[in-house]
PDB file of C-alpha atoms in Angstrom:
ATOM      1  CA  MET A 268      43.684  16.051   1.957  1.00  0.00           C
ATOM      2  CA  ALA A 269      41.784  18.094  -0.631  1.00  0.00           C
ATOM      3  CA  TRP A 270      40.386  14.923  -2.148  1.00  0.00           C
ATOM      4  CA  SER A 271      38.806  13.788   1.120  1.00  0.00           C
ATOM      5  CA  ILE A 272      37.210  17.206   1.723  1.00  0.00           C
ATOM      6  CA  PHE A 273      35.828  17.154  -1.821  1.00  0.00           C
ATOM      7  CA  SER A 274      34.525  13.620  -1.232  1.00  0.00           C
ATOM      8  CA  MET A 275      32.837  14.617   2.022  1.00  0.00           C
ATOM      9  CA  LEU A 276      31.207  17.655   0.413  1.00  0.00           C
ATOM     10  CA  PHE A 277      30.043  15.559  -2.519  1.00  0.00           C
ATOM     11  CA  LEU A 278      28.567  12.941  -0.176  1.00  0.00           C
ATOM     12  CA  ALA A 279      26.894  15.621   1.952  1.00  0.00           C
ATOM     13  CA  LEU A 280      25.367  17.214  -1.140  1.00  0.00           C
ATOM     14  CA  GLY A 281      24.162  13.795  -2.273  1.00  0.00           C
ATOM     15  CA  GLY A 282      22.595  13.206   1.123  1.00  0.00           C
ATOM     16  CA  VAL A 283      20.798  16.547   1.010  1.00  0.00           C
ATOM     17  CA  ILE A 284      19.505  15.878  -2.501  1.00  0.00           C
ATOM     18  CA  TYR A 285      18.396  12.357  -1.532  1.00  0.00           C
ATOM     19  CA  GLY A 286      16.698  13.667   1.610  1.00  0.00           C
ATOM     20  CA  ALA A 287      14.875  16.380  -0.331  1.00  0.00           C
ATOM     21  CA  ALA A 288      13.744  13.881  -2.987  1.00  0.00           C
ATOM     22  CA  ALA A 289      12.530  11.476  -0.296  1.00  0.00           C
ATOM     23  CA  LEU A 290      10.610  14.260   1.428  1.00  0.00           C
ATOM     24  CA  ILE A 291       8.980  15.328  -1.845  1.00  0.00           C
ATOM     25  CA  TRP A 292       8.071  11.700  -2.634  1.00  0.00           C
ATOM     26  CA  PHE A 293       6.583  11.261   0.856  1.00  0.00           C
ATOM     27  CA  ALA A 294       4.497  14.437   0.480  1.00  0.00           C
ATOM     28  CA  LEU A 295       3.278  13.380  -2.983  1.00  0.00           C
ATOM     29  CA  THR A 296       2.172   9.933  -1.764  1.00  0.00           C
ATOM     30  CA  ILE A 297       0.289  11.483   1.163  1.00  0.00           C
ATOM     31  CA  LEU A 298      -1.406  13.972  -1.162  1.00  0.00           C
ATOM     32  CA  ALA A 299      -2.238  11.256  -3.708  1.00  0.00           C
ATOM     33  CA  ASN A 300      -3.860   9.023  -1.088  1.00  0.00           C
ATOM     34  CA  TRP A 301      -5.741  12.015   0.329  1.00  0.00           C
ATOM     35  CA  LEU A 302      -7.099  12.943  -3.121  1.00  0.00           C
ATOM     36  CA  MET A 303      -7.960   9.335  -4.008  1.00  0.00           C
ATOM     37  CA  PHE A 304      -9.953   9.004  -0.786  1.00  0.00           C
ATOM     38  CA  MET A 305     -11.772  12.261  -1.571  1.00  0.00           C
ATOM     39  CA  LYS A 306     -12.594  11.042  -5.092  1.00  0.00           C
ATOM     40  CA  ALA A 307     -14.167   7.978  -3.497  1.00  0.00           C
ATOM     41  CA  GLY A 308     -16.306  10.101  -1.186  1.00  0.00           C
ATOM     42  CA  GLU A 309     -14.246   9.542   1.968  1.00  0.00           C
ATOM     43  CA  ALA A 310     -12.653  12.228   4.100  1.00  0.00           C
ATOM     44  CA  GLY A 311      -9.052  12.833   3.046  1.00  0.00           C
ATOM     45  CA  TRP A 312      -7.706  12.801   6.602  1.00  0.00           C
ATOM     46  CA  LYS A 313      -8.579   9.080   6.815  1.00  0.00           C
ATOM     47  CA  SER A 314      -5.650   8.402   4.477  1.00  0.00           C
ATOM     48  CA  ILE A 315      -3.054   9.492   7.047  1.00  0.00           C
ATOM     49  CA  VAL A 316      -4.265   7.497  10.064  1.00  0.00           C
ATOM     50  CA  PRO A 317      -2.376   4.184  10.334  1.00  0.00           C
ATOM     51  CA  VAL A 318      -4.512   1.015  10.044  1.00  0.00           C
ATOM     52  CA  TYR A 319      -7.655   3.124   9.558  1.00  0.00           C
ATOM     53  CA  ASN A 320      -6.314   4.166   6.150  1.00  0.00           C
ATOM     54  CA  THR A 321      -6.062   0.514   5.110  1.00  0.00           C
ATOM     55  CA  TYR A 322      -9.560  -0.161   6.437  1.00  0.00           C
ATOM     56  CA  THR A 323     -10.909   2.782   4.437  1.00  0.00           C
ATOM     57  CA  ALA A 324      -8.975   1.748   1.318  1.00  0.00           C
ATOM     58  CA  TYR A 325     -10.511  -1.732   1.527  1.00  0.00           C
ATOM     59  CA  LYS A 326     -13.899  -0.089   2.013  1.00  0.00           C
ATOM     60  CA  ILE A 327     -13.312   1.939  -1.158  1.00  0.00           C
ATOM     61  CA  ALA A 328     -12.067  -0.951  -3.291  1.00  0.00           C
ATOM     62  CA  TRP A 329     -13.693  -4.018  -1.778  1.00  0.00           C
ATOM     63  CA  THR A 330     -15.581  -4.396   1.501  1.00  0.00           C
ATOM     64  CA  PRO A 331     -14.648  -3.658   5.111  1.00  0.00           C
ATOM     65  CA  ASN A 332     -15.086  -7.370   5.895  1.00  0.00           C
ATOM     66  CA  MET A 333     -12.166  -8.213   3.618  1.00  0.00           C
ATOM     67  CA  PHE A 334      -9.999  -5.798   5.594  1.00  0.00           C
ATOM     68  CA  TRP A 335     -10.729  -7.707   8.806  1.00  0.00           C
ATOM     69  CA  ILE A 336      -9.828 -11.006   7.128  1.00  0.00           C
ATOM     70  CA  TYR A 337      -6.629  -9.402   5.789  1.00  0.00           C
ATOM     71  CA  LEU A 338      -5.795  -8.058   9.245  1.00  0.00           C
ATOM     72  CA  VAL A 339      -6.334 -11.456  10.918  1.00  0.00           C
ATOM     73  CA  PHE A 340      -4.030 -13.205   8.435  1.00  0.00           C
ATOM     74  CA  THR A 341      -1.411 -10.461   8.788  1.00  0.00           C
ATOM     75  CA  VAL A 342      -1.418 -10.807  12.576  1.00  0.00           C
ATOM     76  CA  LEU A 343      -1.347 -14.622  12.345  1.00  0.00           C
ATOM     77  CA  GLU A 344       1.591 -14.442   9.941  1.00  0.00           C
ATOM     78  CA  SER A 345       3.493 -12.302  12.411  1.00  0.00           C
ATOM     79  CA  ILE A 346       2.670 -14.570  15.361  1.00  0.00           C
ATOM     80  CA  PHE A 347       3.617 -17.783  13.559  1.00  0.00           C
ATOM     81  CA  SER A 348       6.823 -16.231  12.248  1.00  0.00           C
ATOM     82  CA  GLN A 349       7.808 -15.201  15.775  1.00  0.00           C
ATOM     83  CA  ILE A 350       6.996 -18.650  17.175  1.00  0.00           C
ATOM     84  CA  SER A 351       9.022 -20.391  14.473  1.00  0.00           C
ATOM     85  CA  GLY A 352      12.073 -18.212  15.141  1.00  0.00           C
ATOM     86  CA  GLY A 353      12.767 -17.910  11.431  1.00  0.00           C
ATOM     87  CA  ASP A 354      12.649 -21.655  10.762  1.00  0.00           C
ATOM     88  CA  PHE A 355      10.349 -21.843   7.755  1.00  0.00           C
ATOM     89  CA  TRP A 356      10.265 -25.665   7.773  1.00  0.00           C
ATOM     90  CA  SER A 357       8.782 -25.895  11.248  1.00  0.00           C
ATOM     91  CA  PHE A 358       5.023 -26.296  11.581  1.00  0.00           C
ATOM     92  CA  SER A 359       4.570 -22.723  12.817  1.00  0.00           C
ATOM     93  CA  GLY A 360       6.898 -21.474  10.062  1.00  0.00           C
ATOM     94  CA  LEU A 361       4.784 -23.196   7.420  1.00  0.00           C
ATOM     95  CA  LEU A 362       1.613 -21.741   8.935  1.00  0.00           C
ATOM     96  CA  GLY A 363       3.227 -18.280   8.892  1.00  0.00           C
ATOM     97  CA  GLY A 364       4.203 -18.755   5.262  1.00  0.00           C
ATOM     98  CA  LEU A 365       0.677 -19.864   4.384  1.00  0.00           C
ATOM     99  CA  CYS A 366      -0.794 -16.813   6.129  1.00  0.00           C
ATOM    100  CA  GLY A 367       1.698 -14.630   4.244  1.00  0.00           C
ATOM    101  CA  LEU A 368       0.612 -16.193   0.962  1.00  0.00           C
ATOM    102  CA  VAL A 369      -3.034 -15.468   1.791  1.00  0.00           C
ATOM    103  CA  THR A 370      -2.199 -11.802   2.484  1.00  0.00           C
ATOM    104  CA  ILE A 371      -0.351 -11.545  -0.840  1.00  0.00           C
ATOM    105  CA  VAL A 372      -3.322 -13.011  -2.724  1.00  0.00           C
ATOM    106  CA  MET A 373      -5.693 -10.666  -0.903  1.00  0.00           C
ATOM    107  CA  SER A 374      -3.456  -7.699  -1.778  1.00  0.00           C
ATOM    108  CA  VAL A 375      -3.585  -8.665  -5.450  1.00  0.00           C
ATOM    109  CA  PHE A 376      -7.385  -8.889  -5.348  1.00  0.00           C
ATOM    110  CA  TYR A 377      -7.462  -5.520  -3.570  1.00  0.00           C
ATOM    111  CA  CYS A 378      -5.462  -4.027  -6.466  1.00  0.00           C
ATOM    112  CA  VAL A 379      -7.811  -5.612  -9.011  1.00  0.00           C
ATOM    113  CA  ASN A 380     -10.832  -4.160  -7.234  1.00  0.00           C
ATOM    114  CA  LEU A 381      -9.234  -0.747  -6.746  1.00  0.00           C
ATOM    115  CA  ALA A 382      -8.494  -0.516 -10.456  1.00  0.00           C
ATOM    116  CA  LYS A 383     -12.062  -1.570 -11.318  1.00  0.00           C
ATOM    117  CA  SER A 384     -13.463   0.920  -8.811  1.00  0.00           C
ATOM    118  CA  PHE A 385     -11.844   3.724 -10.776  1.00  0.00           C
ATOM    119  CA  GLY A 386     -12.730   2.320 -14.207  1.00  0.00           C
ATOM    120  CA  LYS A 387      -9.280   0.953 -15.001  1.00  0.00           C
ATOM    121  CA  GLY A 388      -8.284  -2.338 -16.623  1.00  0.00           C
ATOM    122  CA  ILE A 389      -5.774  -5.142 -16.243  1.00  0.00           C
ATOM    123  CA  GLY A 390      -2.734  -3.076 -17.225  1.00  0.00           C
ATOM    124  CA  PHE A 391      -3.505  -0.574 -14.494  1.00  0.00           C
ATOM    125  CA  THR A 392      -4.042  -3.451 -12.050  1.00  0.00           C
ATOM    126  CA  ILE A 393      -0.576  -4.806 -12.823  1.00  0.00           C
ATOM    127  CA  GLY A 394       0.795  -1.314 -12.263  1.00  0.00           C
ATOM    128  CA  LEU A 395      -0.944  -1.124  -8.883  1.00  0.00           C
ATOM    129  CA  ILE A 396       0.484  -4.486  -7.871  1.00  0.00           C
ATOM    130  CA  PHE A 397       4.094  -3.578  -8.648  1.00  0.00           C
ATOM    131  CA  LEU A 398       4.193   0.244  -8.423  1.00  0.00           C
ATOM    132  CA  GLU A 399       1.256   1.141  -6.193  1.00  0.00           C
ATOM    133  CA  PRO A 400       2.332   4.671  -5.151  1.00  0.00           C
ATOM    134  CA  ILE A 401       2.801   5.767  -8.762  1.00  0.00           C
ATOM    135  CA  PHE A 402      -0.520   4.324  -9.906  1.00  0.00           C
ATOM    136  CA  VAL A 403      -2.359   5.800  -6.924  1.00  0.00           C
ATOM    137  CA  MET A 404      -0.920   9.139  -8.062  1.00  0.00           C
ATOM    138  CA  LEU A 405      -2.339   8.482 -11.530  1.00  0.00           C
ATOM    139  CA  ILE A 406      -5.757   7.880  -9.968  1.00  0.00           C
ATOM    140  CA  ALA A 407      -5.521  10.927  -7.718  1.00  0.00           C
ATOM    141  CA  PHE A 408      -4.124  13.451 -10.173  1.00  0.00           C
ATOM    142  CA  GLY A 409      -5.749  12.003 -13.297  1.00  0.00           C
ATOM    143  CA  SER A 410      -9.269  12.040 -14.630  1.00  0.00           C
ATOM    144  CA  ALA A 411     -10.342   8.715 -13.086  1.00  0.00           C
ATOM    145  CA  GLN A 412     -13.798   8.808 -11.528  1.00  0.00           C
ATOM    146  CA  TYR A 413     -14.877   6.561  -8.674  1.00  0.00           C
ATOM    147  CA  GLN A 414     -17.492   3.993  -9.596  1.00  0.00           C
ATOM    148  CA  LYS A 415     -18.607   2.139  -6.473  1.00  0.00           C
ATOM    149  CA  ARG A 416     -18.910  -1.546  -7.178  1.00  0.00           C
ATOM    150  CA  TYR A 417     -19.730  -4.317  -4.793  1.00  0.00           C
ATOM    151  CA  PHE A 418     -17.357  -7.191  -5.359  1.00  0.00           C
TER     152      PHE A 418
END
């Protein structure tokens, strides 16, 4: 009986620690995006509004027109995936997969342009692709300066 109480207390403590760490991580990512937007001359509050934050991020790193193309392909991917019912080898499944591939490629180019916009190189771009929240924190809390470029 004592072992199960100890186990439950240990699991509860682990849950509290995990929850606190997740909350801290969430707050840090919000703050990092807010500061990155401010470094780029945008209002920080734009970083917490869903969809509008992505639009503004594309405006910072690329152009707003690329956001609209990204949004169209994201919506098309979702529609085709729903139509296919999860069958990738159907025509609609292949179209959904193609749209998904386009969004991945656009996301990579977004990361390239974001890194360039803050004077960073290829290593930083690779970091943005695979560990975006951490590298956004490096932009926000580091000495990186925004250099508007038109790509």
